[in-house]
Amino acid sequence: MGKLTIGCFSSLVGSLSLDFAVKLANTAIKKGHTVDFWVSGNATMLSKKGQRAFKDYSALMKIVQEMTATGKFQITACEACAEARGYHKEDTLEGFKRHSMDWYLASSFSADRVLHIGGD
Amino acid sequence: MRLGVLVSDFRNVDDTLSRLKADKLGLILVGNGVYLAAVKESGKPSQVLGMSPDIYALTEDLQTRGFSDADVDKRVKTITYDGLVDLIFNDYEKVIWI
């Protein structure tokens, strides 16, 4: 088994890339791998508390919390990107860490595979 | 180096792909990139399909766009997310996203 680090900069709504990245992470965990997940830029939307799930809308909060509960998945939001978008510590979903990009770099260096998904 | 390229767009990828050099180059079509596997323009398939002997397309993204296996070019192997994870960990050392 191995470790996959995914960095995603795409937004939660309006781009399918974040959906793809979360599904990929979920499949990797189910196959026994561990995943570190870094969100930057508009992807920090994913860290925001209180998201509502509508039928035809991308709703990833539940799957993220389920993955976090496995203990094989860490998810971290870029603190600066979140703050720049008005997401503060108290707005952050439980289980979601907040760090500077150092966390992403350190994770990448210790990963077996790294996948970086750019902005929208 | 064994390089896996996740192609997530239908347009503007030929030039980038043609510049990539790898001992083994795998193209993995996801998102709107799956259109490359199934759409013909002026009756011809995309030239991307000639850029590597190892081309894959994500079944879920084909189906959400209304394509069945019959629509997919014979050079393309369809995979699930399960297969994609195996490709990433077993077949390619580096993976990039375009």
PDB file of N, CA, C and O in Angstrom, chain B residues 11 31 33-35 50 52 57 59 77 85 97:
ATOM      1  N   ARG B  11     -10.232  20.567 -25.295  1.00  0.00           N
ATOM      2  CA  ARG B  11      -9.527  21.497 -26.187  1.00  0.00           C
ATOM      3  C   ARG B  11      -8.121  21.786 -25.650  1.00  0.00           C
ATOM      4  O   ARG B  11      -7.823  21.546 -24.493  1.00  0.00           O
ATOM      5  N   GLY B  31     -12.960  13.641 -16.856  1.00  0.00           N
ATOM      6  CA  GLY B  31     -13.735  14.869 -17.028  1.00  0.00           C
ATOM      7  C   GLY B  31     -14.043  15.082 -18.501  1.00  0.00           C
ATOM      8  O   GLY B  31     -14.346  14.139 -19.237  1.00  0.00           O
ATOM      9  N   GLY B  33     -12.075  15.533 -20.755  1.00  0.00           N
ATOM     10  CA  GLY B  33     -11.067  14.860 -21.584  1.00  0.00           C
ATOM     11  C   GLY B  33     -11.592  13.602 -22.234  1.00  0.00           C
ATOM     12  O   GLY B  33     -11.094  13.172 -23.281  1.00  0.00           O
ATOM     13  N   VAL B  34     -12.660  13.007 -21.686  1.00  0.00           N
ATOM     14  CA  VAL B  34     -13.185  11.768 -22.269  1.00  0.00           C
ATOM     15  C   VAL B  34     -13.786  12.005 -23.647  1.00  0.00           C
ATOM     16  O   VAL B  34     -13.927  11.072 -24.443  1.00  0.00           O
ATOM     17  N   TYR B  35     -14.118  13.280 -23.964  1.00  0.00           N
ATOM     18  CA  TYR B  35     -14.644  13.556 -25.306  1.00  0.00           C
ATOM     19  C   TYR B  35     -13.622  13.156 -26.374  1.00  0.00           C
ATOM     20  O   TYR B  35     -13.982  12.777 -27.491  1.00  0.00           O
ATOM     21  N   GLY B  50      -3.350   9.139 -31.169  1.00  0.00           N
ATOM     22  CA  GLY B  50      -2.157   8.560 -31.781  1.00  0.00           C
ATOM     23  C   GLY B  50      -0.890   8.879 -31.021  1.00  0.00           C
ATOM     24  O   GLY B  50       0.211   8.508 -31.444  1.00  0.00           O
ATOM     25  N   SER B  52       0.013   7.966 -27.906  1.00  0.00           N
ATOM     26  CA  SER B  52       0.546   6.978 -26.960  1.00  0.00           C
ATOM     27  C   SER B  52      -0.175   5.659 -27.178  1.00  0.00           C
ATOM     28  O   SER B  52      -1.361   5.646 -27.509  1.00  0.00           O
ATOM     29  N   ALA B  57      -9.748   5.838 -20.498  1.00  0.00           N
ATOM     30  CA  ALA B  57     -10.812   6.825 -20.269  1.00  0.00           C
ATOM     31  C   ALA B  57     -11.646   6.363 -19.085  1.00  0.00           C
ATOM     32  O   ALA B  57     -11.916   5.164 -18.929  1.00  0.00           O
ATOM     33  N   THR B  59     -14.635   5.494 -17.045  1.00  0.00           N
ATOM     34  CA  THR B  59     -15.989   5.044 -17.405  1.00  0.00           C
ATOM     35  C   THR B  59     -17.068   5.973 -16.864  1.00  0.00           C
ATOM     36  O   THR B  59     -18.000   6.341 -17.573  1.00  0.00           O
ATOM     37  N   LYS B  77      -8.716   2.220 -23.625  1.00  0.00           N
ATOM     38  CA  LYS B  77      -9.198   1.240 -22.654  1.00  0.00           C
ATOM     39  C   LYS B  77     -10.015   1.989 -21.598  1.00  0.00           C
ATOM     40  O   LYS B  77      -9.561   3.002 -21.068  1.00  0.00           O
ATOM     41  N   VAL B  85      -6.709   4.160  -9.624  1.00  0.00           N
ATOM     42  CA  VAL B  85      -5.813   4.119  -8.462  1.00  0.00           C
ATOM     43  C   VAL B  85      -4.674   3.135  -8.716  1.00  0.00           C
ATOM     44  O   VAL B  85      -3.510   3.422  -8.447  1.00  0.00           O
ATOM     45  N   TRP B  97      -1.517  16.599 -14.243  1.00  0.00           N
ATOM     46  CA  TRP B  97      -2.918  16.931 -14.600  1.00  0.00           C
ATOM     47  C   TRP B  97      -2.851  18.059 -15.617  1.00  0.00           C
ATOM     48  O   TRP B  97      -2.231  19.097 -15.388  1.00  0.00           O
TER      49      TRP B  97
END
